[in-house]
PDB file of C-alpha atoms in Angstrom:
ATOM      1  CA  MET A 353     122.732 219.208  69.470  1.00  0.00           C
ATOM      2  CA  GLY A 354     124.554 215.966  69.703  1.00  0.00           C
ATOM      3  CA  ILE A 355     128.285 215.914  68.815  1.00  0.00           C
ATOM      4  CA  LEU A 356     129.162 213.010  66.619  1.00  0.00           C
ATOM      5  CA  ASN A 357     132.778 213.231  65.853  1.00  0.00           C
ATOM      6  CA  VAL A 358     133.873 210.815  62.975  1.00  0.00           C
ATOM      7  CA  THR A 359     137.645 211.211  64.017  1.00  0.00           C
ATOM      8  CA  PRO A 360     140.542 209.248  65.316  1.00  0.00           C
ATOM      9  CA  ASP A 361     141.620 212.277  67.071  1.00  0.00           C
ATOM     10  CA  SER A 362     139.183 214.556  68.415  1.00  0.00           C
ATOM     11  CA  PHE A 363     139.837 215.932  72.128  1.00  0.00           C
ATOM     12  CA  SER A 364     137.012 213.827  73.895  1.00  0.00           C
ATOM     13  CA  ASP A 365     135.777 211.168  71.416  1.00  0.00           C
ATOM     14  CA  GLY A 366     138.294 210.709  69.156  1.00  0.00           C
ATOM     15  CA  GLY A 367     138.299 206.998  67.712  1.00  0.00           C
ATOM     16  CA  VAL A 368     134.990 205.996  69.614  1.00  0.00           C
ATOM     17  CA  HIS A 369     132.815 206.653  66.310  1.00  0.00           C
ATOM     18  CA  SER A 370     135.338 206.385  63.620  1.00  0.00           C
ATOM     19  CA  GLU A 371     133.630 203.359  62.072  1.00  0.00           C
ATOM     20  CA  PRO A 372     130.399 204.299  60.113  1.00  0.00           C
ATOM     21  CA  ALA A 373     128.114 201.807  61.512  1.00  0.00           C
ATOM     22  CA  VAL A 374     129.176 202.688  65.084  1.00  0.00           C
ATOM     23  CA  ALA A 375     128.886 206.389  64.411  1.00  0.00           C
ATOM     24  CA  ILE A 376     125.353 205.706  62.741  1.00  0.00           C
ATOM     25  CA  ALA A 377     124.110 203.710  65.744  1.00  0.00           C
ATOM     26  CA  ALA A 378     125.270 206.496  67.815  1.00  0.00           C
ATOM     27  CA  GLY A 379     123.414 208.973  66.215  1.00  0.00           C
ATOM     28  CA  HIS A 380     120.509 206.998  66.417  1.00  0.00           C
ATOM     29  CA  GLN A 381     120.714 206.807  70.246  1.00  0.00           C
ATOM     30  CA  MET A 382     121.461 210.302  70.608  1.00  0.00           C
ATOM     31  CA  ILE A 383     117.984 210.954  68.829  1.00  0.00           C
ATOM     32  CA  ALA A 384     116.496 208.709  71.036  1.00  0.00           C
ATOM     33  CA  ASP A 385     118.095 210.573  74.261  1.00  0.00           C
ATOM     34  CA  GLY A 386     116.496 213.696  72.996  1.00  0.00           C
ATOM     35  CA  ALA A 387     118.789 215.298  70.560  1.00  0.00           C
ATOM     36  CA  ASP A 388     117.177 217.797  67.678  1.00  0.00           C
ATOM     37  CA  ILE A 389     120.147 218.101  65.754  1.00  0.00           C
ATOM     38  CA  LEU A 390     123.265 215.497  64.979  1.00  0.00           C
ATOM     39  CA  ASP A 391     126.567 217.656  64.259  1.00  0.00           C
ATOM     40  CA  VAL A 392     128.796 215.370  62.217  1.00  0.00           C
ATOM     41  CA  GLY A 393     132.329 216.448  61.989  1.00  0.00           C
ATOM     42  CA  GLY A 394     135.115 214.745  60.217  1.00  0.00           C
ATOM     43  CA  GLU A 395     138.296 216.804  61.106  1.00  0.00           C
ATOM     44  CA  SER A 396     139.264 217.560  64.647  1.00  0.00           C
ATOM     45  CA  THR A 397     139.622 221.061  65.606  1.00  0.00           C
ATOM     46  CA  ARG A 398     141.097 220.521  69.122  1.00  0.00           C
ATOM     47  CA  PRO A 399     143.892 222.787  69.922  1.00  0.00           C
ATOM     48  CA  GLY A 400     147.191 221.719  68.124  1.00  0.00           C
ATOM     49  CA  SER A 401     145.309 219.618  65.578  1.00  0.00           C
ATOM     50  CA  ASP A 402     146.486 219.458  61.873  1.00  0.00           C
ATOM     51  CA  SER A 403     144.282 219.850  59.035  1.00  0.00           C
ATOM     52  CA  ILE A 404     143.538 216.747  56.907  1.00  0.00           C
ATOM     53  CA  SER A 405     142.491 216.698  53.237  1.00  0.00           C
ATOM     54  CA  VAL A 406     139.086 217.124  51.600  1.00  0.00           C
ATOM     55  CA  GLU A 407     138.932 213.576  50.566  1.00  0.00           C
ATOM     56  CA  GLU A 408     139.852 212.089  53.835  1.00  0.00           C
ATOM     57  CA  GLU A 409     137.176 214.258  55.381  1.00  0.00           C
ATOM     58  CA  LEU A 410     134.499 213.138  52.963  1.00  0.00           C
ATOM     59  CA  ARG A 411     135.499 209.851  53.198  1.00  0.00           C
ATOM     60  CA  ARG A 412     134.675 209.955  56.990  1.00  0.00           C
ATOM     61  CA  VAL A 413     131.660 211.880  57.126  1.00  0.00           C
ATOM     62  CA  LEU A 414     129.611 211.235  53.882  1.00  0.00           C
ATOM     63  CA  PRO A 415     128.394 207.492  55.034  1.00  0.00           C
ATOM     64  CA  VAL A 416     127.292 208.931  58.166  1.00  0.00           C
ATOM     65  CA  VAL A 417     125.717 212.176  57.159  1.00  0.00           C
ATOM     66  CA  SER A 418     123.777 210.210  54.344  1.00  0.00           C
ATOM     67  CA  ALA A 419     122.509 207.261  56.671  1.00  0.00           C
ATOM     68  CA  LEU A 420     121.147 210.006  59.450  1.00  0.00           C
ATOM     69  CA  ALA A 421     119.514 212.371  56.805  1.00  0.00           C
ATOM     70  CA  ASP A 422     117.973 209.421  55.159  1.00  0.00           C
ATOM     71  CA  ALA A 423     116.659 208.290  58.655  1.00  0.00           C
ATOM     72  CA  GLY A 424     114.830 211.657  58.773  1.00  0.00           C
ATOM     73  CA  TYR A 425     117.050 213.414  61.064  1.00  0.00           C
ATOM     74  CA  ARG A 426     118.128 217.024  61.288  1.00  0.00           C
ATOM     75  CA  VAL A 427     121.967 216.737  60.524  1.00  0.00           C
ATOM     76  CA  SER A 428     124.654 219.336  60.501  1.00  0.00           C
ATOM     77  CA  ILE A 429     127.895 219.103  59.084  1.00  0.00           C
ATOM     78  CA  ASP A 430     130.956 220.437  61.089  1.00  0.00           C
ATOM     79  CA  THR A 431     133.367 221.685  58.601  1.00  0.00           C
ATOM     80  CA  MET A 432     135.594 224.604  57.261  1.00  0.00           C
ATOM     81  CA  LYS A 433     135.773 223.294  53.864  1.00  0.00           C
ATOM     82  CA  SER A 434     133.253 224.267  51.021  1.00  0.00           C
ATOM     83  CA  GLU A 435     133.761 220.890  49.289  1.00  0.00           C
ATOM     84  CA  VAL A 436     133.012 218.966  52.337  1.00  0.00           C
ATOM     85  CA  ALA A 437     130.246 221.072  52.844  1.00  0.00           C
ATOM     86  CA  ARG A 438     128.795 220.945  49.336  1.00  0.00           C
ATOM     87  CA  HIS A 439     128.807 216.982  49.288  1.00  0.00           C
ATOM     88  CA  SER A 440     127.273 216.885  52.529  1.00  0.00           C
ATOM     89  CA  LEU A 441     124.471 219.004  51.759  1.00  0.00           C
ATOM     90  CA  GLN A 442     123.705 217.023  48.762  1.00  0.00           C
ATOM     91  CA  ALA A 443     123.629 214.028  51.250  1.00  0.00           C
ATOM     92  CA  GLY A 444     120.995 215.604  53.056  1.00  0.00           C
ATOM     93  CA  ALA A 445     122.875 217.876  55.856  1.00  0.00           C
ATOM     94  CA  SER A 446     120.455 221.126  56.220  1.00  0.00           C
ATOM     95  CA  ILE A 447     122.990 223.088  58.565  1.00  0.00           C
ATOM     96  CA  VAL A 448     126.858 224.180  58.081  1.00  0.00           C
ATOM     97  CA  ASN A 449     128.696 224.398  61.195  1.00  0.00           C
ATOM     98  CA  ASP A 450     131.568 226.250  60.188  1.00  0.00           C
ATOM     99  CA  VAL A 451     134.326 227.200  62.948  1.00  0.00           C
ATOM    100  CA  SER A 452     136.015 229.322  60.555  1.00  0.00           C
ATOM    101  CA  ALA A 453     133.168 231.513  60.082  1.00  0.00           C
ATOM    102  CA  LEU A 454     133.265 231.348  56.185  1.00  0.00           C
ATOM    103  CA  ARG A 455     136.889 231.885  55.779  1.00  0.00           C
ATOM    104  CA  ASP A 456     136.748 229.611  52.655  1.00  0.00           C
ATOM    105  CA  PRO A 457     135.946 231.878  49.818  1.00  0.00           C
ATOM    106  CA  GLU A 458     133.375 229.425  48.193  1.00  0.00           C
ATOM    107  CA  MET A 459     131.550 228.665  51.580  1.00  0.00           C
ATOM    108  CA  ALA A 460     129.125 231.530  51.693  1.00  0.00           C
ATOM    109  CA  SER A 461     127.761 231.258  48.056  1.00  0.00           C
ATOM    110  CA  LEU A 462     127.544 227.805  48.413  1.00  0.00           C
ATOM    111  CA  CYS A 463     125.323 227.924  51.415  1.00  0.00           C
ATOM    112  CA  ALA A 464     123.268 230.887  50.296  1.00  0.00           C
ATOM    113  CA  GLU A 465     122.607 228.706  46.921  1.00  0.00           C
ATOM    114  CA  ALA A 466     121.898 225.584  49.186  1.00  0.00           C
ATOM    115  CA  GLY A 467     119.382 227.672  51.518  1.00  0.00           C
ATOM    116  CA  CYS A 468     120.763 225.845  54.549  1.00  0.00           C
ATOM    117  CA  THR A 469     121.418 227.359  58.005  1.00  0.00           C
ATOM    118  CA  VAL A 470     124.904 228.334  58.701  1.00  0.00           C
ATOM    119  CA  CYS A 471     126.433 228.543  62.296  1.00  0.00           C
ATOM    120  CA  LEU A 472     129.443 231.129  62.365  1.00  0.00           C
ATOM    121  CA  MET A 473     131.901 230.881  65.279  1.00  0.00           C
ATOM    122  CA  HIS A 474     134.635 233.103  66.813  1.00  0.00           C
ATOM    123  CA  MET A 475     138.135 231.405  66.525  1.00  0.00           C
ATOM    124  CA  ASN A 476     141.135 233.163  67.216  1.00  0.00           C
ATOM    125  CA  GLY A 477     143.540 231.905  64.529  1.00  0.00           C
ATOM    126  CA  ASP A 478     143.447 228.373  63.490  1.00  0.00           C
ATOM    127  CA  PRO A 479     143.171 225.067  65.730  1.00  0.00           C
ATOM    128  CA  LYS A 480     146.907 224.487  65.320  1.00  0.00           C
ATOM    129  CA  THR A 481     147.934 227.794  66.904  1.00  0.00           C
ATOM    130  CA  MET A 482     145.024 229.082  68.768  1.00  0.00           C
ATOM    131  CA  GLN A 483     145.874 228.137  72.461  1.00  0.00           C
ATOM    132  CA  LEU A 484     149.378 229.263  72.171  1.00  0.00           C
ATOM    133  CA  ASN A 485     148.854 232.742  73.974  1.00  0.00           C
ATOM    134  CA  PRO A 486     145.415 234.058  73.434  1.00  0.00           C
ATOM    135  CA  GLN A 487     145.007 237.651  74.375  1.00  0.00           C
ATOM    136  CA  TYR A 488     142.540 240.247  73.953  1.00  0.00           C
ATOM    137  CA  ASP A 489     141.872 243.871  75.293  1.00  0.00           C
ATOM    138  CA  ASP A 490     138.255 243.167  75.909  1.00  0.00           C
ATOM    139  CA  VAL A 491     137.034 239.581  74.915  1.00  0.00           C
ATOM    140  CA  VAL A 492     133.754 240.067  75.026  1.00  0.00           C
ATOM    141  CA  ALA A 493     133.445 243.146  72.750  1.00  0.00           C
ATOM    142  CA  GLU A 494     135.948 241.863  70.284  1.00  0.00           C
ATOM    143  CA  VAL A 495     134.318 238.440  69.674  1.00  0.00           C
ATOM    144  CA  ARG A 496     131.084 240.263  69.473  1.00  0.00           C
ATOM    145  CA  GLN A 497     132.081 242.738  66.664  1.00  0.00           C
ATOM    146  CA  MET A 498     133.769 239.834  64.924  1.00  0.00           C
ATOM    147  CA  LEU A 499     130.662 237.885  64.870  1.00  0.00           C
ATOM    148  CA  ILE A 500     128.227 240.970  63.825  1.00  0.00           C
ATOM    149  CA  GLU A 501     130.514 241.469  60.886  1.00  0.00           C
ATOM    150  CA  ARG A 502     130.677 237.931  59.911  1.00  0.00           C
ATOM    151  CA  ALA A 503     126.923 237.696  60.469  1.00  0.00           C
ATOM    152  CA  GLU A 504     126.322 240.707  58.219  1.00  0.00           C
ATOM    153  CA  PHE A 505     128.659 239.390  55.510  1.00  0.00           C
ATOM    154  CA  ALA A 506     126.658 236.071  55.479  1.00  0.00           C
ATOM    155  CA  LYS A 507     123.524 238.069  55.148  1.00  0.00           C
ATOM    156  CA  GLU A 508     124.906 240.206  52.379  1.00  0.00           C
ATOM    157  CA  GLN A 509     125.884 236.932  50.594  1.00  0.00           C
ATOM    158  CA  GLY A 510     122.243 235.636  50.700  1.00  0.00           C
ATOM    159  CA  ILE A 511     122.358 233.178  53.564  1.00  0.00           C
ATOM    160  CA  GLN A 512     119.176 233.442  55.133  1.00  0.00           C
ATOM    161  CA  GLU A 513     119.473 231.573  58.700  1.00  0.00           C
ATOM    162  CA  VAL A 514     122.500 232.550  60.730  1.00  0.00           C
ATOM    163  CA  TRP A 515     123.468 231.399  64.103  1.00  0.00           C
ATOM    164  CA  ILE A 516     126.443 232.464  65.937  1.00  0.00           C
ATOM    165  CA  ASP A 517     128.804 230.858  68.601  1.00  0.00           C
ATOM    166  CA  PRO A 518     131.399 232.714  70.686  1.00  0.00           C
ATOM    167  CA  GLY A 519     133.769 229.876  70.321  1.00  0.00           C
ATOM    168  CA  ILE A 520     134.241 228.801  73.928  1.00  0.00           C
ATOM    169  CA  GLY A 521     137.883 227.502  74.207  1.00  0.00           C
ATOM    170  CA  PHE A 522     138.865 228.175  70.775  1.00  0.00           C
ATOM    171  CA  GLY A 523     141.656 230.764  71.227  1.00  0.00           C
ATOM    172  CA  LYS A 524     140.585 231.484  74.792  1.00  0.00           C
ATOM    173  CA  THR A 525     141.832 231.142  78.472  1.00  0.00           C
ATOM    174  CA  THR A 526     139.649 230.073  81.059  1.00  0.00           C
ATOM    175  CA  GLU A 527     139.128 233.492  82.092  1.00  0.00           C
ATOM    176  CA  HIS A 528     138.130 234.427  78.557  1.00  0.00           C
ATOM    177  CA  ASN A 529     135.637 231.738  78.587  1.00  0.00           C
ATOM    178  CA  LEU A 530     133.887 232.832  81.710  1.00  0.00           C
ATOM    179  CA  LEU A 531     133.576 236.192  80.665  1.00  0.00           C
ATOM    180  CA  LEU A 532     132.245 235.323  77.354  1.00  0.00           C
ATOM    181  CA  LEU A 533     129.632 233.067  79.315  1.00  0.00           C
ATOM    182  CA  ASN A 534     128.798 235.548  81.982  1.00  0.00           C
ATOM    183  CA  HIS A 535     127.852 238.210  79.445  1.00  0.00           C
ATOM    184  CA  LEU A 536     126.138 235.974  76.877  1.00  0.00           C
ATOM    185  CA  ASP A 537     123.583 238.592  76.780  1.00  0.00           C
ATOM    186  CA  GLN A 538     125.582 240.773  74.866  1.00  0.00           C
ATOM    187  CA  PHE A 539     125.558 238.202  72.051  1.00  0.00           C
ATOM    188  CA  THR A 540     121.815 237.064  72.288  1.00  0.00           C
ATOM    189  CA  ALA A 541     120.733 240.697  71.925  1.00  0.00           C
ATOM    190  CA  LEU A 542     122.064 240.605  68.568  1.00  0.00           C
ATOM    191  CA  GLY A 543     119.241 238.812  67.500  1.00  0.00           C
ATOM    192  CA  TYR A 544     120.698 235.623  66.090  1.00  0.00           C
ATOM    193  CA  PRO A 545     120.154 232.086  67.761  1.00  0.00           C
ATOM    194  CA  VAL A 546     123.376 231.525  69.877  1.00  0.00           C
ATOM    195  CA  LEU A 547     124.896 228.392  69.995  1.00  0.00           C
ATOM    196  CA  ILE A 548     126.980 227.152  72.877  1.00  0.00           C
ATOM    197  CA  GLY A 549     129.693 224.355  72.993  1.00  0.00           C
ATOM    198  CA  VAL A 550     131.191 224.088  76.280  1.00  0.00           C
ATOM    199  CA  SER A 551     130.963 220.087  76.595  1.00  0.00           C
ATOM    200  CA  ARG A 552     134.003 218.299  78.367  1.00  0.00           C
ATOM    201  CA  LYS A 553     136.259 221.344  77.615  1.00  0.00           C
ATOM    202  CA  ALA A 554     139.594 222.082  79.259  1.00  0.00           C
ATOM    203  CA  PHE A 555     138.430 224.922  81.170  1.00  0.00           C
ATOM    204  CA  ILE A 556     136.006 222.965  83.052  1.00  0.00           C
ATOM    205  CA  GLY A 557     138.836 220.512  83.813  1.00  0.00           C
ATOM    206  CA  ARG A 558     140.920 223.414  85.164  1.00  0.00           C
ATOM    207  CA  ILE A 559     138.265 225.109  87.269  1.00  0.00           C
ATOM    208  CA  LEU A 560     137.480 221.484  89.008  1.00  0.00           C
ATOM    209  CA  GLY A 561     141.060 220.667  89.127  1.00  0.00           C
ATOM    210  CA  SER A 562     143.793 223.048  88.775  1.00  0.00           C
ATOM    211  CA  HIS A 563     145.422 224.771  85.751  1.00  0.00           C
ATOM    212  CA  GLU A 564     148.441 221.927  86.087  1.00  0.00           C
ATOM    213  CA  GLU A 565     146.354 219.058  86.701  1.00  0.00           C
ATOM    214  CA  PRO A 566     142.903 219.545  85.011  1.00  0.00           C
ATOM    215  CA  LEU A 567     140.381 216.936  85.837  1.00  0.00           C
ATOM    216  CA  PRO A 568     140.228 214.153  83.295  1.00  0.00           C
ATOM    217  CA  LEU A 569     137.540 214.260  80.610  1.00  0.00           C
ATOM    218  CA  SER A 570     135.532 211.286  82.256  1.00  0.00           C
ATOM    219  CA  GLU A 571     135.029 213.742  85.305  1.00  0.00           C
ATOM    220  CA  ARG A 572     133.889 216.816  83.552  1.00  0.00           C
ATOM    221  CA  LEU A 573     130.082 215.776  83.211  1.00  0.00           C
ATOM    222  CA  GLU A 574     128.817 217.748  86.044  1.00  0.00           C
ATOM    223  CA  GLY A 575     130.881 221.023  84.891  1.00  0.00           C
ATOM    224  CA  SER A 576     129.601 220.764  81.726  1.00  0.00           C
ATOM    225  CA  LEU A 577     125.952 220.441  82.547  1.00  0.00           C
ATOM    226  CA  ALA A 578     126.287 223.566  85.009  1.00  0.00           C
ATOM    227  CA  ALA A 579     127.784 225.651  82.198  1.00  0.00           C
ATOM    228  CA  GLN A 580     125.245 224.490  79.705  1.00  0.00           C
ATOM    229  CA  LEU A 581     122.419 225.396  81.889  1.00  0.00           C
ATOM    230  CA  LEU A 582     123.594 228.577  83.017  1.00  0.00           C
ATOM    231  CA  ALA A 583     124.045 229.207  79.178  1.00  0.00           C
ATOM    232  CA  GLN A 584     120.474 228.339  78.604  1.00  0.00           C
ATOM    233  CA  VAL A 585     119.177 230.586  81.373  1.00  0.00           C
ATOM    234  CA  ARG A 586     121.400 233.353  79.586  1.00  0.00           C
ATOM    235  CA  GLY A 587     119.619 232.669  76.391  1.00  0.00           C
ATOM    236  CA  ALA A 588     121.485 230.241  74.309  1.00  0.00           C
ATOM    237  CA  SER A 589     119.164 228.575  71.840  1.00  0.00           C
ATOM    238  CA  ILE A 590     121.509 225.516  70.887  1.00  0.00           C
ATOM    239  CA  ILE A 591     123.386 223.650  73.452  1.00  0.00           C
ATOM    240  CA  ARG A 592     125.939 221.225  71.710  1.00  0.00           C
ATOM    241  CA  THR A 593     126.881 218.270  73.858  1.00  0.00           C
ATOM    242  CA  HIS A 594     128.444 214.879  73.850  1.00  0.00           C
ATOM    243  CA  ASP A 595     126.049 213.930  76.741  1.00  0.00           C
ATOM    244  CA  VAL A 596     122.887 214.172  75.077  1.00  0.00           C
ATOM    245  CA  LYS A 597     120.690 212.409  77.647  1.00  0.00           C
ATOM    246  CA  GLU A 598     122.084 214.201  80.673  1.00  0.00           C
ATOM    247  CA  ALA A 599     122.004 217.462  79.082  1.00  0.00           C
ATOM    248  CA  LYS A 600     118.222 217.138  77.802  1.00  0.00           C
ATOM    249  CA  ARG A 601     117.265 216.159  81.250  1.00  0.00           C
ATOM    250  CA  THR A 602     119.003 218.949  83.134  1.00  0.00           C
ATOM    251  CA  LEU A 603     117.818 221.691  80.575  1.00  0.00           C
ATOM    252  CA  SER A 604     114.112 220.062  80.844  1.00  0.00           C
ATOM    253  CA  ILE A 605     113.926 220.610  84.517  1.00  0.00           C
ATOM    254  CA  ALA A 606     115.452 224.306  84.109  1.00  0.00           C
ATOM    255  CA  ALA A 607     113.060 225.170  81.454  1.00  0.00           C
ATOM    256  CA  ALA A 608     109.921 223.830  83.519  1.00  0.00           C
ATOM    257  CA  ILE A 609     110.974 225.932  86.459  1.00  0.00           C
ATOM    258  CA  LEU A 610     111.657 229.095  84.148  1.00  0.00           C
ATOM    259  CA  SER A 611     108.255 228.748  82.761  1.00  0.00           C
ATOM    260  CA  ALA A 612     106.290 228.173  85.922  1.00  0.00           C
TER     261      ALA A 612
END
């Protein structure tokens, strides 16, 4: 899954694809590099980010979703808002990637009616506050239980295909993230496809640098690939990444070895 943020303020690629023509060209390139899905997002969910209006989010994403879907690509809309999901599905998206796990009261019925795939992610709080002081008694058990409950809710509402995402970096410390990745079997055992998004995230910069001086975003490629590879080995079905070509090549070698 290639990450295609059409935002001015996303943590890694904010402003890079803010013009529709640039974003559409980037989507074509990601497919050429080996992406199976393009995840289009119009609202930053980086730590400390502010929410934007439905109108602004739609202005950013609809031209990109429509063009890429018209090209025959599998498009995911990364949104917490049912109205943004509605218009994006009408424009050709077939997946709703909801980092709030259906908090919008209209989202579940909308997705059920549309018959789309839904990815439910665990987030502790909201993007504005999630990293202020995240605490758990048992992060693996608590995240797992929340995803079980939200997946059951989604199924009860009529959503047929559910994916789950433990939400690496969304209200978690570095240690929390490592525990979730090291115990990914606790999530794959639930029977839902598991999506993992670790690409360029802060915990990678802190491990390879320090907590006070994490490595800059431009130096997190190898760390991202290592984490993505281990996630695949542990059973992750969908790898969400900024660096599609590098991730595809790394994962292809691992798959060839594991299937030998």
